Amino acid sequence: MSVEMLFLVSLVAALCLGFLFKVNIGYFALTFAFMNGVFAYGLSIRKVAGMWPIYLFLMLFIVTTFYGFAISNGTLVKVAETIIYKNRNRPALLPFVLFAICMLFAGTGAGAPAAFAFLSPLVMAVCIKSQISRVLATVLIFCGATIGSQFPFSVGGMIVQQVAESNGFQSDGMAVCMNVLLNSAVTMIIFFIITYFVTGGHKTRHVSIGKPEPFTPVQRKTLWIVGLVFFFTVVPALAKAMFPEVASLRKFAGFCDVTVICTIGIILCSLCKVASEKEAIAKVPFAIIIMICAMGTLIGTAVSGGLVNSLSVWVQENVTSGAAPYFLLAAACTMSFFVATLGVVIPTLALLVAPLAASTGMEPIIIFSLISVGGFYTGSSPFSTCGAMALAGLEDQKEADRLFKKLLFLPIAGLVWLEFCLYTGILRNWVG
């Protein structure tokens, strides 16, 4: 069996077994990684185990643990409630306020999954009171949270950067991350605005919302710590970009890695007793982290067996330069309808970046954006976390059934929109 066929069979088998037995597909992927590595590629168990992406695992664990403190003591949700209350007398702008809240929540580093889980009930409750379309509510949650998650210091942005660097683009990781962020922001903001007018968001009614309780001393401490972490993660990186010739600044910015700063943030949160460490760790999405890292291990064993070379030959023989961008968008959207974008779609399709760039002349940065942004647009499907949480926020089962049917078609509308953006040049290389 060829290396690409063995990888494809292993990937599909892991997905099917995971769905069938309702077990994290990461465990099956890791099992196939060991089986393929030892019996097909002649690797040792230790060699396969060494392909586990240690830094990515550590980074995701530390970042999500830190924000687990702010989530578990209610600080981030209280911020969202306060912003909504202050904008209660601007009904037509309320969807934009909710959009911004979702983006900021995910953008602080918590990531899209946390925003979906903790903000969806709040946003849907506000939308029900103000008669905002449930479709618009779902779109603003998934678009806002997805854009925020792609910030370089948030979970999605870090994963995209690491995937790019692990696929041979070590010096372009940040550029890839920023281009995915900009393409996500431009296409999703326009998509949200179109949905806003199509669903009558400009006719939103005044909503009566109770004044939230003041921030507790613990929550105020948490805000200060989150602010410090945000400052030392972002400002040194910006200063380094503005003054690259200053050696001391480069060294300091290198130390201010998000993993290091969030580790210090965890210590501060623990010393200030803003929440218990046990509660914070309970908020860590271990299932997602294990899936992402296990898929990375499976891909790593396939790459060691020559998968990239095999894909290069296949791409050169079967994909034309004109059809490649549209094919990638459709492939990413279709795959993401059934599997996780960050955990499966991006790491898998990233293997096509180098061969496609070589055979079609496309810029690797563009290819990464097509794969990533294409996968994100199925975040509104009823089978995704965002779509499922939106449905869970509706107590009326008939209304939930109607929304379910609408959400089945929303990813299709998203794909058509993306193909249009690609054709017109809206989706492009913004950092080159």
Short mmCIF file of C-alpha atoms in Angstrom, two decimals:
data_model
loop_
_atom_site.label_atom_id
_atom_site.label_comp_id
_atom_site.label_asym_id
_atom_site.label_seq_id
_atom_site.Cartn_x
_atom_site.Cartn_y
_atom_site.Cartn_z
CA MET A 1 0.00 0.00 0.00
CA SER A 2 1.36 3.42 -0.96
CA VAL A 3 2.23 5.89 1.77
CA GLU A 4 -0.56 8.30 0.81
CA MET A 5 -3.15 5.51 0.73
CA LEU A 6 -1.98 4.18 4.11
CA PHE A 7 -2.26 7.67 5.60
CA LEU A 8 -5.70 8.22 4.07
CA VAL A 9 -6.99 4.86 5.30
CA SER A 10 -5.60 5.54 8.79
CA LEU A 11 -7.15 9.02 8.87
CA VAL A 12 -10.58 7.84 7.73
CA ALA A 13 -10.46 4.84 10.08
CA ALA A 14 -9.58 7.08 13.06
CA LEU A 15 -12.45 9.43 12.23
CA CYS A 16 -14.98 6.63 11.70
CA LEU A 17 -13.97 4.75 14.85
CA GLY A 18 -14.09 7.94 16.87
CA PHE A 19 -17.61 8.74 15.69
CA LEU A 20 -18.79 5.13 16.00
CA PHE A 21 -17.59 4.57 19.56
CA LYS A 22 -17.83 8.22 20.64
CA VAL A 23 -14.16 8.21 21.64
CA ASN A 24 -11.69 11.03 20.97
CA ILE A 25 -10.30 10.39 17.48
CA GLY A 26 -6.90 11.44 18.79
CA TYR A 27 -6.46 8.11 20.57
CA PHE A 28 -7.16 6.17 17.37
CA ALA A 29 -4.88 8.50 15.39
CA LEU A 30 -2.06 7.93 17.88
CA THR A 31 -2.57 4.15 17.69
CA PHE A 32 -2.34 4.22 13.90
CA ALA A 33 0.74 6.45 14.17
CA PHE A 34 2.50 3.76 16.20
CA MET A 35 1.29 0.93 13.94
CA ASN A 36 2.26 2.69 10.71
CA GLY A 37 5.54 3.98 12.11
CA VAL A 38 6.72 0.60 13.36
CA PHE A 39 5.35 -1.82 10.75
CA ALA A 40 5.29 0.32 7.58
CA TYR A 41 8.08 2.87 8.01
CA GLY A 42 10.52 0.94 10.20
CA LEU A 43 10.56 3.48 13.02
CA SER A 44 11.06 2.68 16.68
CA ILE A 45 8.41 3.29 19.30
CA ARG A 46 10.58 6.03 20.81
CA LYS A 47 10.99 7.69 17.42
CA VAL A 48 7.23 7.79 16.87
CA ALA A 49 6.65 9.05 20.42
CA GLY A 50 9.19 11.78 19.74
CA MET A 51 6.95 13.10 16.98
CA TRP A 52 4.37 14.23 19.55
CA PRO A 53 4.40 18.05 19.18
CA ILE A 54 5.69 18.88 22.67
CA TYR A 55 5.84 22.66 22.27
CA LEU A 56 2.37 22.87 20.76
CA PHE A 57 0.95 20.73 23.56
CA LEU A 58 2.68 22.82 26.24
CA MET A 59 1.61 26.10 24.66
CA LEU A 60 -2.07 25.12 24.36
CA PHE A 61 -2.12 23.68 27.88
CA ILE A 62 -0.50 26.73 29.51
CA VAL A 63 -2.58 29.31 27.62
CA THR A 64 -5.91 27.60 28.24
CA THR A 65 -5.03 26.99 31.90
CA PHE A 66 -4.29 30.68 32.41
CA TYR A 67 -7.57 31.77 30.88
CA GLY A 68 -9.28 29.03 32.86
CA PHE A 69 -8.81 31.23 35.95
CA ALA A 70 -10.65 34.15 34.31
CA ILE A 71 -13.40 31.86 33.04
CA SER A 72 -13.94 29.88 36.24
CA ASN A 73 -14.38 32.98 38.44
CA GLY A 74 -16.77 34.58 35.95
CA THR A 75 -14.57 37.55 35.03
CA LEU A 76 -14.80 37.26 31.24
CA VAL A 77 -18.56 36.64 31.28
CA LYS A 78 -19.01 39.62 33.63
CA VAL A 79 -17.11 41.80 31.16
CA ALA A 80 -19.47 40.67 28.39
CA GLU A 81 -22.57 41.34 30.53
CA THR A 82 -21.31 44.81 31.45
CA ILE A 83 -20.66 45.76 27.81
CA ILE A 84 -24.12 44.54 26.79
CA TYR A 85 -25.76 46.51 29.60
CA LYS A 86 -23.95 49.74 28.65
CA ASN A 87 -25.20 49.38 25.06
CA ARG A 88 -28.77 48.38 25.86
CA ASN A 89 -30.19 51.69 24.55
CA ARG A 90 -28.67 51.22 21.08
CA PRO A 91 -30.76 48.29 19.77
CA ALA A 92 -29.66 48.54 16.12
CA LEU A 93 -26.01 48.36 17.19
CA LEU A 94 -26.55 45.49 19.62
CA PRO A 95 -25.58 42.74 17.10
CA PHE A 96 -22.31 44.61 16.43
CA VAL A 97 -21.67 44.87 20.17
CA LEU A 98 -22.27 41.14 20.61
CA PHE A 99 -19.98 40.46 17.62
CA ALA A 100 -17.21 42.55 19.22
CA ILE A 101 -17.68 40.82 22.58
CA CYS A 102 -17.25 37.38 21.01
CA MET A 103 -14.16 38.56 19.14
CA LEU A 104 -12.56 40.11 22.23
CA PHE A 105 -13.40 37.12 24.42
CA ALA A 106 -11.70 34.71 22.00
CA GLY A 107 -8.96 37.21 21.15
CA THR A 108 -7.67 37.58 24.68
CA GLY A 109 -6.31 34.04 24.31
CA ALA A 110 -9.27 31.95 25.40
CA GLY A 111 -9.96 30.86 21.81
CA ALA A 112 -13.11 30.15 19.84
CA PRO A 113 -14.17 26.95 21.68
CA ALA A 114 -14.26 28.83 25.01
CA ALA A 115 -16.21 31.69 23.43
CA PHE A 116 -18.72 29.25 21.93
CA ALA A 117 -19.18 27.46 25.24
CA PHE A 118 -19.42 30.43 27.60
CA LEU A 119 -20.91 33.20 25.45
CA SER A 120 -23.44 31.31 23.31
CA PRO A 121 -26.05 30.98 26.11
CA LEU A 122 -25.65 34.67 27.03
CA VAL A 123 -25.79 35.89 23.41
CA MET A 124 -28.80 33.71 22.54
CA ALA A 125 -30.66 34.93 25.64
CA VAL A 126 -30.10 38.56 24.63
CA CYS A 127 -31.10 37.82 21.03
CA ILE A 128 -34.35 36.16 22.11
CA LYS A 129 -35.29 39.19 24.24
CA SER A 130 -34.46 41.67 21.46
CA GLN A 131 -35.97 39.61 18.62
CA ILE A 132 -32.64 39.28 16.81
CA SER A 133 -32.70 36.55 14.16
CA ARG A 134 -31.30 33.29 15.52
CA VAL A 135 -29.37 32.85 12.27
CA LEU A 136 -27.78 36.26 12.78
CA ALA A 137 -27.02 35.32 16.38
CA THR A 138 -25.22 32.16 15.25
CA VAL A 139 -23.28 34.04 12.57
CA LEU A 140 -22.13 36.80 14.93
CA ILE A 141 -20.98 34.23 17.49
CA PHE A 142 -18.99 32.09 15.08
CA CYS A 143 -17.59 34.98 13.01
CA GLY A 144 -16.62 37.08 16.01
CA ALA A 145 -15.09 34.19 17.96
CA THR A 146 -13.28 32.80 14.91
CA ILE A 147 -11.67 36.15 14.09
CA GLY A 148 -10.60 36.61 17.73
CA SER A 149 -9.21 33.10 17.89
CA GLN A 150 -6.87 33.85 14.98
CA PHE A 151 -5.00 36.59 16.85
CA PRO A 152 -1.33 35.51 17.10
CA PHE A 153 -1.60 35.16 20.90
CA SER A 154 -4.85 33.17 20.84
CA VAL A 155 -5.29 29.43 20.38
CA GLY A 156 -6.21 29.37 16.68
CA GLY A 157 -3.46 31.75 15.62
CA MET A 158 -0.83 29.80 17.53
CA ILE A 159 -1.91 26.53 15.93
CA VAL A 160 -1.83 27.98 12.40
CA GLN A 161 1.63 29.41 13.04
CA GLN A 162 2.94 26.12 14.41
CA VAL A 163 1.48 24.11 11.51
CA ALA A 164 3.13 26.45 9.01
CA GLU A 165 6.50 26.22 10.74
CA SER A 166 6.33 22.43 11.09
CA ASN A 167 5.66 22.12 7.34
CA GLY A 168 8.89 23.81 6.31
CA PHE A 169 7.96 27.48 6.55
CA GLN A 170 9.86 28.29 9.74
CA SER A 171 10.53 31.91 8.83
CA ASP A 172 6.99 32.58 7.58
CA GLY A 173 4.94 31.28 10.50
CA MET A 174 3.90 34.71 11.77
CA ALA A 175 3.22 36.00 8.24
CA VAL A 176 0.96 33.01 7.58
CA CYS A 177 -0.81 33.57 10.90
CA MET A 178 -1.40 37.28 10.16
CA ASN A 179 -2.66 36.60 6.65
CA VAL A 180 -5.13 34.00 7.91
CA LEU A 181 -6.28 36.52 10.53
CA LEU A 182 -6.75 39.31 7.98
CA ASN A 183 -8.56 37.09 5.48
CA SER A 184 -10.79 35.76 8.25
CA ALA A 185 -11.53 39.29 9.46
CA VAL A 186 -12.26 40.82 6.05
CA THR A 187 -14.43 38.00 4.70
CA MET A 188 -16.27 37.32 7.97
CA ILE A 189 -17.00 40.95 8.82
CA ILE A 190 -18.54 41.46 5.38
CA PHE A 191 -20.43 38.14 5.69
CA PHE A 192 -21.74 39.24 9.10
CA ILE A 193 -22.84 42.64 7.77
CA ILE A 194 -24.66 41.03 4.84
CA THR A 195 -26.41 38.64 7.22
CA TYR A 196 -27.23 41.59 9.51
CA PHE A 197 -29.25 43.34 6.81
CA VAL A 198 -30.71 40.19 5.20
CA THR A 199 -32.09 38.97 8.55
CA GLY A 200 -33.31 42.40 9.66
CA GLY A 201 -30.69 43.08 12.29
CA HIS A 202 -31.14 46.82 11.74
CA LYS A 203 -34.70 46.41 13.05
CA THR A 204 -33.57 45.06 16.43
CA ARG A 205 -35.91 46.05 19.26
CA HIS A 206 -34.97 47.72 22.51
CA VAL A 207 -34.07 45.10 25.08
CA SER A 208 -34.54 45.37 28.82
CA ILE A 209 -31.50 43.96 30.60
CA GLY A 210 -30.87 43.96 34.32
CA LYS A 211 -27.78 45.75 35.57
CA PRO A 212 -25.01 43.21 36.25
CA GLU A 213 -23.46 42.98 39.69
CA PRO A 214 -20.26 45.03 40.19
CA PHE A 215 -16.93 43.30 39.69
CA THR A 216 -15.80 41.56 42.85
CA PRO A 217 -12.31 42.25 44.25
CA VAL A 218 -11.21 38.87 42.89
CA GLN A 219 -12.52 39.68 39.42
CA ARG A 220 -10.79 43.07 39.45
CA LYS A 221 -7.50 41.34 40.31
CA THR A 222 -8.12 38.93 37.44
CA LEU A 223 -8.66 41.82 35.01
CA TRP A 224 -5.35 43.37 36.04
CA ILE A 225 -3.50 40.08 35.55
CA VAL A 226 -5.14 39.42 32.17
CA GLY A 227 -4.25 42.99 31.14
CA LEU A 228 -0.61 42.49 32.15
CA VAL A 229 -0.37 39.20 30.26
CA PHE A 230 -1.96 40.80 27.21
CA PHE A 231 0.44 43.77 27.41
CA PHE A 232 3.64 41.73 27.71
CA THR A 233 2.50 39.33 24.98
CA VAL A 234 1.58 41.99 22.42
CA VAL A 235 3.68 45.11 23.02
CA PRO A 236 7.18 43.53 22.87
CA ALA A 237 6.22 41.70 19.67
CA LEU A 238 5.02 44.95 18.10
CA ALA A 239 8.14 46.79 19.25
CA LYS A 240 10.33 44.06 17.73
CA ALA A 241 8.49 44.40 14.42
CA MET A 242 8.93 48.19 14.45
CA PHE A 243 12.60 48.16 15.50
CA PRO A 244 14.08 44.86 14.26
CA GLU A 245 17.65 46.19 14.39
CA VAL A 246 17.64 46.57 18.21
CA ALA A 247 19.24 43.36 19.54
CA SER A 248 18.19 43.81 23.17
CA LEU A 249 14.59 44.37 22.07
CA ARG A 250 14.66 41.23 19.95
CA LYS A 251 15.96 39.21 22.89
CA PHE A 252 13.34 40.60 25.29
CA ALA A 253 10.55 39.98 22.75
CA GLY A 254 11.81 36.44 22.32
CA PHE A 255 11.47 35.87 26.06
CA CYS A 256 7.95 37.33 26.04
CA ASP A 257 6.60 34.24 24.33
CA VAL A 258 2.93 33.62 25.05
CA THR A 259 3.76 30.35 26.84
CA VAL A 260 6.24 32.04 29.17
CA ILE A 261 4.01 35.05 29.93
CA CYS A 262 0.93 32.87 30.55
CA THR A 263 3.00 30.70 32.90
CA ILE A 264 3.85 33.82 34.91
CA GLY A 265 0.15 34.73 34.71
CA ILE A 266 -0.78 31.36 36.23
CA ILE A 267 1.61 32.00 39.12
CA LEU A 268 0.10 35.46 39.71
CA CYS A 269 -3.44 34.05 39.61
CA SER A 270 -2.50 31.34 42.10
CA LEU A 271 -0.71 33.74 44.46
CA CYS A 272 -3.61 36.21 44.32
CA LYS A 273 -6.07 33.33 44.82
CA VAL A 274 -8.41 34.53 42.06
CA ALA A 275 -9.57 30.93 41.60
CA SER A 276 -8.33 27.48 42.49
CA GLU A 277 -5.86 25.77 40.20
CA LYS A 278 -8.17 22.76 40.07
CA GLU A 279 -11.03 24.89 38.72
CA ALA A 280 -8.77 26.50 36.11
CA ILE A 281 -7.42 23.17 34.87
CA ALA A 282 -10.99 21.87 34.66
CA LYS A 283 -11.59 24.49 31.93
CA VAL A 284 -8.72 23.21 29.77
CA PRO A 285 -10.10 21.58 26.58
CA PHE A 286 -7.95 18.46 26.89
CA ALA A 287 -10.02 16.57 24.31
CA ILE A 288 -9.22 19.17 21.64
CA ILE A 289 -5.53 19.40 22.62
CA ILE A 290 -5.11 15.61 22.54
CA MET A 291 -6.82 15.40 19.15
CA ILE A 292 -4.63 18.14 17.66
CA CYS A 293 -1.36 16.68 18.96
CA ALA A 294 -2.26 13.07 18.11
CA MET A 295 -3.16 14.05 14.55
CA GLY A 296 0.17 15.84 14.36
CA THR A 297 1.92 12.62 15.38
CA LEU A 298 0.04 10.59 12.74
CA ILE A 299 0.96 13.13 10.08
CA GLY A 300 4.56 13.18 11.29
CA THR A 301 4.95 9.41 10.81
CA ALA A 302 3.45 9.66 7.32
CA VAL A 303 5.83 12.48 6.41
CA SER A 304 8.78 10.38 7.58
CA GLY A 305 7.54 7.65 5.23
CA GLY A 306 7.63 9.98 2.21
CA LEU A 307 4.07 11.35 2.13
CA VAL A 308 5.10 14.82 0.96
CA ASN A 309 6.93 13.45 -2.08
CA SER A 310 3.97 11.25 -2.99
CA LEU A 311 1.58 14.18 -2.68
CA SER A 312 3.85 16.31 -4.85
CA VAL A 313 3.60 13.79 -7.67
CA TRP A 314 -0.18 13.49 -7.29
CA VAL A 315 -0.70 17.24 -7.28
CA GLN A 316 1.45 17.77 -10.36
CA GLU A 317 -0.51 15.11 -12.26
CA ASN A 318 -4.05 15.97 -11.16
CA VAL A 319 -4.44 19.60 -10.08
CA THR A 320 -4.22 22.52 -12.52
CA SER A 321 -3.04 25.94 -11.36
CA GLY A 322 -6.39 27.56 -12.22
CA ALA A 323 -8.54 25.04 -10.38
CA ALA A 324 -6.29 24.55 -7.34
CA PRO A 325 -7.49 27.53 -5.21
CA TYR A 326 -11.18 26.74 -5.70
CA PHE A 327 -10.53 23.04 -5.10
CA LEU A 328 -8.75 23.78 -1.81
CA LEU A 329 -11.57 25.99 -0.52
CA ALA A 330 -14.18 23.34 -1.34
CA ALA A 331 -12.05 20.56 0.17
CA ALA A 332 -11.45 22.47 3.41
CA CYS A 333 -15.15 23.38 3.79
CA THR A 334 -16.28 19.83 3.04
CA MET A 335 -13.81 18.21 5.43
CA SER A 336 -14.55 20.68 8.21
CA PHE A 337 -18.24 19.86 8.05
CA PHE A 338 -17.37 16.47 9.59
CA VAL A 339 -14.09 17.02 11.47
CA ALA A 340 -12.37 19.77 13.47
CA THR A 341 -10.69 22.50 11.43
CA LEU A 342 -7.77 23.16 13.81
CA GLY A 343 -7.29 19.52 14.76
CA VAL A 344 -7.66 17.74 11.41
CA VAL A 345 -8.35 19.94 8.37
CA ILE A 346 -5.47 22.42 8.65
CA PRO A 347 -2.74 19.93 9.68
CA THR A 348 -3.81 17.46 6.96
CA LEU A 349 -4.27 19.86 4.04
CA ALA A 350 -1.12 21.76 5.05
CA LEU A 351 0.79 18.82 3.56
CA LEU A 352 -0.39 20.04 0.15
CA VAL A 353 1.07 23.53 0.55
CA ALA A 354 4.62 22.84 -0.61
CA PRO A 355 3.71 20.65 -3.61
CA LEU A 356 0.93 23.03 -4.71
CA ALA A 357 3.24 26.02 -4.42
CA ALA A 358 5.83 24.22 -6.53
CA SER A 359 3.45 22.96 -9.23
CA THR A 360 1.08 25.93 -9.55
CA GLY A 361 3.22 28.89 -8.59
CA MET A 362 0.77 29.94 -5.87
CA GLU A 363 2.17 31.70 -2.82
CA PRO A 364 2.32 29.40 0.22
CA ILE A 365 0.77 32.15 2.36
CA ILE A 366 -2.30 32.19 0.10
CA ILE A 367 -2.61 28.41 0.21
CA PHE A 368 -2.58 28.41 4.02
CA SER A 369 -5.34 31.04 4.02
CA LEU A 370 -7.48 29.03 1.62
CA ILE A 371 -7.16 25.95 3.80
CA SER A 372 -7.71 27.71 7.11
CA VAL A 373 -10.43 30.20 6.22
CA GLY A 374 -12.26 27.59 4.15
CA GLY A 375 -12.38 25.28 7.14
CA PHE A 376 -13.56 27.99 9.52
CA TYR A 377 -16.73 28.72 7.56
CA THR A 378 -18.42 25.50 8.60
CA GLY A 379 -18.29 26.69 12.22
CA SER A 380 -21.94 27.63 11.91
CA SER A 381 -23.15 24.14 11.02
CA PRO A 382 -25.43 22.40 13.58
CA PHE A 383 -22.76 19.70 13.96
CA SER A 384 -20.08 22.19 15.06
CA THR A 385 -19.53 23.45 18.60
CA CYS A 386 -20.90 26.90 17.76
CA GLY A 387 -23.98 25.61 15.96
CA ALA A 388 -24.70 23.06 18.68
CA MET A 389 -24.38 25.68 21.43
CA ALA A 390 -26.68 28.04 19.53
CA LEU A 391 -29.31 25.31 19.32
CA ALA A 392 -28.84 24.48 22.99
CA GLY A 393 -29.66 28.08 23.87
CA LEU A 394 -33.22 27.73 22.52
CA GLU A 395 -35.77 26.28 24.93
CA ASP A 396 -38.52 26.12 22.30
CA GLN A 397 -37.94 22.81 20.47
CA LYS A 398 -39.90 23.91 17.39
CA GLU A 399 -37.74 27.00 17.08
CA ALA A 400 -34.62 24.87 17.57
CA ASP A 401 -35.76 22.54 14.77
CA ARG A 402 -36.29 25.48 12.41
CA LEU A 403 -32.85 26.86 13.22
CA PHE A 404 -31.29 23.41 12.72
CA LYS A 405 -32.55 23.31 9.14
CA LYS A 406 -31.31 26.82 8.43
CA LEU A 407 -27.87 26.06 9.86
CA LEU A 408 -27.52 23.13 7.45
CA PHE A 409 -27.48 25.60 4.55
CA LEU A 410 -25.39 28.31 6.21
CA PRO A 411 -22.01 26.60 5.53
CA ILE A 412 -23.02 26.25 1.86
CA ALA A 413 -23.72 29.98 1.74
CA GLY A 414 -20.34 30.52 3.39
CA LEU A 415 -18.56 28.43 0.74
CA VAL A 416 -20.28 30.31 -2.11
CA TRP A 417 -19.28 33.58 -0.45
CA LEU A 418 -15.66 32.46 -0.10
CA GLU A 419 -15.43 31.35 -3.72
CA PHE A 420 -16.75 34.80 -4.69
CA CYS A 421 -14.16 36.45 -2.42
CA LEU A 422 -11.41 34.41 -4.06
CA TYR A 423 -12.63 35.23 -7.57
CA THR A 424 -12.86 38.97 -6.85
CA GLY A 425 -9.59 39.19 -4.92
CA ILE A 426 -11.11 39.93 -1.51
CA LEU A 427 -9.46 36.76 -0.25
CA ARG A 428 -5.77 37.32 -1.01
CA ASN A 429 -2.29 37.87 0.39
CA TRP A 430 -2.58 40.92 2.65
CA VAL A 431 0.93 40.80 4.15
CA GLY A 432 3.04 40.38 1.04
#
